[in-house]
PDB file of C-alpha atoms in Angstrom:
ATOM      1  CA  UNK S 126     -24.760-101.067  57.197  1.00  0.00           C
ATOM      2  CA  UNK S 127     -23.675-100.802  60.732  1.00  0.00           C
ATOM      3  CA  UNK S 128     -23.789 -97.662  62.809  1.00  0.00           C
ATOM      4  CA  UNK S 129     -20.102 -96.755  62.320  1.00  0.00           C
ATOM      5  CA  UNK S 130     -20.614 -96.632  58.521  1.00  0.00           C
ATOM      6  CA  UNK S 131     -23.616 -94.356  58.911  1.00  0.00           C
ATOM      7  CA  UNK S 132     -21.577 -92.009  61.203  1.00  0.00           C
ATOM      8  CA  UNK S 133     -18.810 -92.022  58.542  1.00  0.00           C
ATOM      9  CA  UNK S 134     -21.253 -91.042  55.715  1.00  0.00           C
ATOM     10  CA  UNK S 135     -22.716 -88.367  57.940  1.00  0.00           C
ATOM     11  CA  UNK S 136     -19.060 -87.083  58.763  1.00  0.00           C
ATOM     12  CA  UNK S 137     -18.367 -86.973  55.078  1.00  0.00           C
ATOM     13  CA  UNK S 138     -21.435 -85.082  54.265  1.00  0.00           C
ATOM     14  CA  UNK S 139     -20.901 -82.689  57.064  1.00  0.00           C
ATOM     15  CA  UNK S 140     -17.338 -82.066  55.952  1.00  0.00           C
ATOM     16  CA  UNK S 141     -18.512 -81.464  52.366  1.00  0.00           C
ATOM     17  CA  UNK S 142     -21.101 -79.000  53.429  1.00  0.00           C
ATOM     18  CA  UNK S 143     -18.248 -77.229  55.501  1.00  0.00           C
ATOM     19  CA  UNK S 144     -16.045 -77.116  52.628  1.00  0.00           C
ATOM     20  CA  UNK S 145     -18.716 -75.622  50.422  1.00  0.00           C
ATOM     21  CA  UNK S 146     -19.580 -72.887  52.922  1.00  0.00           C
ATOM     22  CA  UNK S 147     -15.978 -72.179  53.135  1.00  0.00           C
ATOM     23  CA  UNK S 148     -15.661 -71.736  49.400  1.00  0.00           C
ATOM     24  CA  UNK S 149     -18.803 -69.625  49.272  1.00  0.00           C
ATOM     25  CA  UNK S 150     -17.463 -67.452  52.190  1.00  0.00           C
ATOM     26  CA  UNK S 151     -14.094 -66.985  50.409  1.00  0.00           C
ATOM     27  CA  UNK S 152     -15.732 -65.763  47.217  1.00  0.00           C
ATOM     28  CA  UNK S 153     -18.092 -63.328  49.083  1.00  0.00           C
ATOM     29  CA  UNK S 154     -15.054 -61.915  51.106  1.00  0.00           C
ATOM     30  CA  UNK S 155     -13.160 -61.488  47.778  1.00  0.00           C
ATOM     31  CA  UNK S 156     -16.150 -59.495  46.377  1.00  0.00           C
ATOM     32  CA  UNK S 157     -16.131 -57.419  49.442  1.00  0.00           C
ATOM     33  CA  UNK S 158     -12.562 -56.736  49.325  1.00  0.00           C
ATOM     34  CA  UNK S 159     -12.864 -55.644  45.598  1.00  0.00           C
ATOM     35  CA  UNK S 160     -15.825 -53.380  46.474  1.00  0.00           C
ATOM     36  CA  UNK S 161     -13.857 -51.721  49.317  1.00  0.00           C
ATOM     37  CA  UNK S 162     -10.930 -51.249  46.807  1.00  0.00           C
ATOM     38  CA  UNK S 163     -13.354 -49.723  44.215  1.00  0.00           C
ATOM     39  CA  UNK S 164     -14.831 -47.340  46.880  1.00  0.00           C
ATOM     40  CA  UNK S 165     -11.395 -46.251  48.007  1.00  0.00           C
ATOM     41  CA  UNK S 166     -10.150 -45.486  44.413  1.00  0.00           C
ATOM     42  CA  UNK S 167     -13.517 -43.721  43.579  1.00  0.00           C
ATOM     43  CA  UNK S 168     -12.845 -41.656  46.832  1.00  0.00           C
ATOM     44  CA  UNK S 169      -9.422 -40.738  45.862  1.00  0.00           C
ATOM     45  CA  UNK S 170     -10.720 -39.482  42.349  1.00  0.00           C
ATOM     46  CA  UNK S 171     -13.380 -37.413  43.948  1.00  0.00           C
ATOM     47  CA  UNK S 172     -10.942 -35.824  46.401  1.00  0.00           C
ATOM     48  CA  UNK S 173      -8.413 -35.214  43.462  1.00  0.00           C
ATOM     49  CA  UNK S 174     -11.091 -33.602  41.312  1.00  0.00           C
ATOM     50  CA  UNK S 175     -13.369 -31.764  43.628  1.00  0.00           C
ATOM     51  CA  UNK S 176     -11.584 -30.907  46.936  1.00  0.00           C
ATOM     52  CA  UNK S 177      -9.970 -27.735  45.642  1.00  0.00           C
ATOM     53  CA  UNK S 178     -13.197 -26.468  44.116  1.00  0.00           C
ATOM     54  CA  UNK S 179     -15.699 -27.361  46.913  1.00  0.00           C
ATOM     55  CA  UNK S 180     -13.527 -26.355  49.901  1.00  0.00           C
ATOM     56  CA  UNK S 181     -11.706 -23.249  48.669  1.00  0.00           C
ATOM     57  CA  UNK S 182     -12.203 -21.980  45.071  1.00  0.00           C
ATOM     58  CA  UNK S 183     -16.126 -21.906  44.720  1.00  0.00           C
ATOM     59  CA  UNK S 184     -16.510 -20.223  48.259  1.00  0.00           C
ATOM     60  CA  UNK S 185     -13.827 -17.639  47.477  1.00  0.00           C
ATOM     61  CA  UNK S 186     -15.287 -16.726  44.217  1.00  0.00           C
ATOM     62  CA  UNK S 187     -18.727 -16.733  45.553  1.00  0.00           C
ATOM     63  CA  UNK S 188     -17.791 -14.159  48.247  1.00  0.00           C
ATOM     64  CA  UNK S 189     -16.663 -11.764  45.524  1.00  0.00           C
ATOM     65  CA  UNK S 190     -20.189 -11.388  43.917  1.00  0.00           C
ATOM     66  CA  UNK S 191     -21.848  -8.227  44.978  1.00  0.00           C
ATOM     67  CA  UNK S 192     -24.224  -5.329  43.573  1.00  0.00           C
ATOM     68  CA  UNK S 193     -22.657  -2.163  42.361  1.00  0.00           C
ATOM     69  CA  UNK S 194     -24.122   1.299  42.878  1.00  0.00           C
ATOM     70  CA  UNK S 195     -26.276   0.875  39.857  1.00  0.00           C
ATOM     71  CA  UNK S 196     -27.852  -2.484  41.283  1.00  0.00           C
ATOM     72  CA  UNK S 197     -26.117  -4.550  38.662  1.00  0.00           C
ATOM     73  CA  UNK S 198     -24.772  -7.928  39.741  1.00  0.00           C
ATOM     74  CA  UNK S 199     -20.833  -7.776  39.376  1.00  0.00           C
ATOM     75  CA  UNK S 200     -17.756  -9.841  39.902  1.00  0.00           C
ATOM     76  CA  UNK S 201     -19.504 -12.934  38.609  1.00  0.00           C
ATOM     77  CA  UNK S 202     -16.895 -13.986  36.031  1.00  0.00           C
ATOM     78  CA  UNK S 203     -14.404 -15.545  38.574  1.00  0.00           C
ATOM     79  CA  UNK S 204     -17.093 -17.807  39.679  1.00  0.00           C
ATOM     80  CA  UNK S 205     -18.211 -18.691  36.197  1.00  0.00           C
ATOM     81  CA  UNK S 206     -14.728 -19.410  35.191  1.00  0.00           C
ATOM     82  CA  UNK S 207     -14.142 -21.631  38.358  1.00  0.00           C
ATOM     83  CA  UNK S 208     -17.179 -23.516  37.559  1.00  0.00           C
ATOM     84  CA  UNK S 209     -16.261 -24.093  34.045  1.00  0.00           C
ATOM     85  CA  UNK S 210     -12.752 -25.252  35.308  1.00  0.00           C
ATOM     86  CA  UNK S 211     -14.585 -27.680  37.574  1.00  0.00           C
ATOM     87  CA  UNK S 212     -16.681 -29.065  34.856  1.00  0.00           C
ATOM     88  CA  UNK S 213     -13.702 -29.636  32.737  1.00  0.00           C
ATOM     89  CA  UNK S 214     -11.883 -31.293  35.543  1.00  0.00           C
ATOM     90  CA  UNK S 215     -14.774 -33.681  36.135  1.00  0.00           C
ATOM     91  CA  UNK S 216     -14.519 -35.058  32.484  1.00  0.00           C
ATOM     92  CA  UNK S 217     -13.194 -38.280  33.970  1.00  0.00           C
ATOM     93  CA  UNK S 218     -16.898 -38.913  35.101  1.00  0.00           C
ATOM     94  CA  UNK S 219     -18.126 -38.509  31.563  1.00  0.00           C
ATOM     95  CA  UNK S 220     -16.619 -41.952  30.854  1.00  0.00           C
ATOM     96  CA  UNK S 221     -16.918 -43.454  34.351  1.00  0.00           C
ATOM     97  CA  UNK S 222     -20.436 -42.449  35.276  1.00  0.00           C
ATOM     98  CA  UNK S 223     -22.083 -40.563  32.545  1.00  0.00           C
ATOM     99  CA  UNK S 224     -25.378 -40.098  34.421  1.00  0.00           C
ATOM    100  CA  UNK S 225     -23.562 -38.241  37.211  1.00  0.00           C
ATOM    101  CA  UNK S 226     -21.501 -36.135  34.916  1.00  0.00           C
ATOM    102  CA  UNK S 227     -24.487 -35.067  32.816  1.00  0.00           C
ATOM    103  CA  UNK S 228     -26.425 -34.139  36.042  1.00  0.00           C
ATOM    104  CA  UNK S 229     -23.331 -32.219  37.346  1.00  0.00           C
ATOM    105  CA  UNK S 230     -22.757 -30.528  33.976  1.00  0.00           C
ATOM    106  CA  UNK S 231     -26.403 -29.432  33.855  1.00  0.00           C
ATOM    107  CA  UNK S 232     -26.345 -27.995  37.330  1.00  0.00           C
ATOM    108  CA  UNK S 233     -23.040 -26.076  36.768  1.00  0.00           C
ATOM    109  CA  UNK S 234     -24.522 -24.527  33.440  1.00  0.00           C
ATOM    110  CA  UNK S 235     -27.666 -23.695  35.254  1.00  0.00           C
ATOM    111  CA  UNK S 236     -25.581 -21.589  37.669  1.00  0.00           C
ATOM    112  CA  UNK S 237     -23.416 -20.087  34.856  1.00  0.00           C
ATOM    113  CA  UNK S 238     -26.463 -19.037  32.787  1.00  0.00           C
ATOM    114  CA  UNK S 239     -28.189 -17.673  35.958  1.00  0.00           C
ATOM    115  CA  UNK S 240     -25.150 -15.538  36.860  1.00  0.00           C
ATOM    116  CA  UNK S 241     -24.924 -14.308  33.218  1.00  0.00           C
ATOM    117  CA  UNK S 242     -28.494 -13.478  33.054  1.00  0.00           C
ATOM    118  CA  UNK S 243     -28.619 -11.687  36.403  1.00  0.00           C
ATOM    119  CA  UNK S 244     -25.513  -9.767  35.745  1.00  0.00           C
ATOM    120  CA  UNK S 245     -27.144  -8.083  32.692  1.00  0.00           C
ATOM    121  CA  UNK S 246     -29.972  -6.466  34.411  1.00  0.00           C
ATOM    122  CA  UNK S 247     -30.802  -3.893  37.141  1.00  0.00           C
ATOM    123  CA  UNK S 248     -32.112  -5.204  40.450  1.00  0.00           C
ATOM    124  CA  UNK S 249     -34.452  -3.597  43.021  1.00  0.00           C
ATOM    125  CA  UNK S 250     -33.822  -4.143  46.659  1.00  0.00           C
ATOM    126  CA  UNK S 251     -35.983  -7.262  47.055  1.00  0.00           C
ATOM    127  CA  UNK S 252     -34.552  -8.688  43.914  1.00  0.00           C
ATOM    128  CA  UNK S 253     -30.904  -8.305  45.068  1.00  0.00           C
ATOM    129  CA  UNK S 254     -31.726 -10.414  48.163  1.00  0.00           C
ATOM    130  CA  UNK S 255     -33.678 -13.075  46.184  1.00  0.00           C
ATOM    131  CA  UNK S 256     -30.717 -13.194  43.612  1.00  0.00           C
ATOM    132  CA  UNK S 257     -28.071 -13.849  46.280  1.00  0.00           C
ATOM    133  CA  UNK S 258     -30.202 -16.556  47.851  1.00  0.00           C
ATOM    134  CA  UNK S 259     -30.911 -18.179  44.454  1.00  0.00           C
ATOM    135  CA  UNK S 260     -27.092 -18.163  43.746  1.00  0.00           C
ATOM    136  CA  UNK S 261     -26.481 -19.901  46.999  1.00  0.00           C
ATOM    137  CA  UNK S 262     -29.184 -22.471  46.449  1.00  0.00           C
ATOM    138  CA  UNK S 263     -27.986 -23.275  43.032  1.00  0.00           C
ATOM    139  CA  UNK S 264     -24.397 -23.673  44.271  1.00  0.00           C
ATOM    140  CA  UNK S 265     -25.782 -25.889  47.107  1.00  0.00           C
ATOM    141  CA  UNK S 266     -27.441 -28.216  44.437  1.00  0.00           C
ATOM    142  CA  UNK S 267     -23.950 -28.807  43.001  1.00  0.00           C
ATOM    143  CA  UNK S 268     -22.533 -29.743  46.267  1.00  0.00           C
ATOM    144  CA  UNK S 269     -25.443 -31.934  46.994  1.00  0.00           C
ATOM    145  CA  UNK S 270     -24.986 -33.694  43.639  1.00  0.00           C
ATOM    146  CA  UNK S 271     -21.325 -34.308  44.287  1.00  0.00           C
ATOM    147  CA  UNK S 272     -21.867 -35.519  47.844  1.00  0.00           C
ATOM    148  CA  UNK S 273     -24.571 -37.739  46.831  1.00  0.00           C
ATOM    149  CA  UNK S 274     -22.379 -39.553  44.283  1.00  0.00           C
ATOM    150  CA  UNK S 275     -19.431 -39.617  46.478  1.00  0.00           C
ATOM    151  CA  UNK S 276     -21.117 -41.002  49.441  1.00  0.00           C
ATOM    152  CA  UNK S 277     -22.857 -43.562  47.109  1.00  0.00           C
TER     153      UNK S 277
END
């Protein structure tokens, strides 16, 4: 074999390697594009399902909650109803991401149960402050759950 044959063989091997790398790169790029599309679609679902609740409805309904003159927690039903509506609206995730849906459902029910229980009893001054803080903390857990799943 003369030197020009060796150079030709090396050229063919290098061209084959370049072609293989190009094919692998194209496949990886296709997967990345598919991932970006999936993230974009998922973001649209989150926005369609949760924006109204997280930005407007829940804060508005939360602001209605107060203690009456007899130290009972009142005006809780609008928030309970809104949380129930959000849970129903999130049913898509029951099929798309059951673990997320189950966690969200549990957090929502925790707030609903807490509000119902606290609405049925008298509170002293210390309990009123603690109750309002606990309501805010429980709602914050719902927001954190949604944001964690949304940001992936």
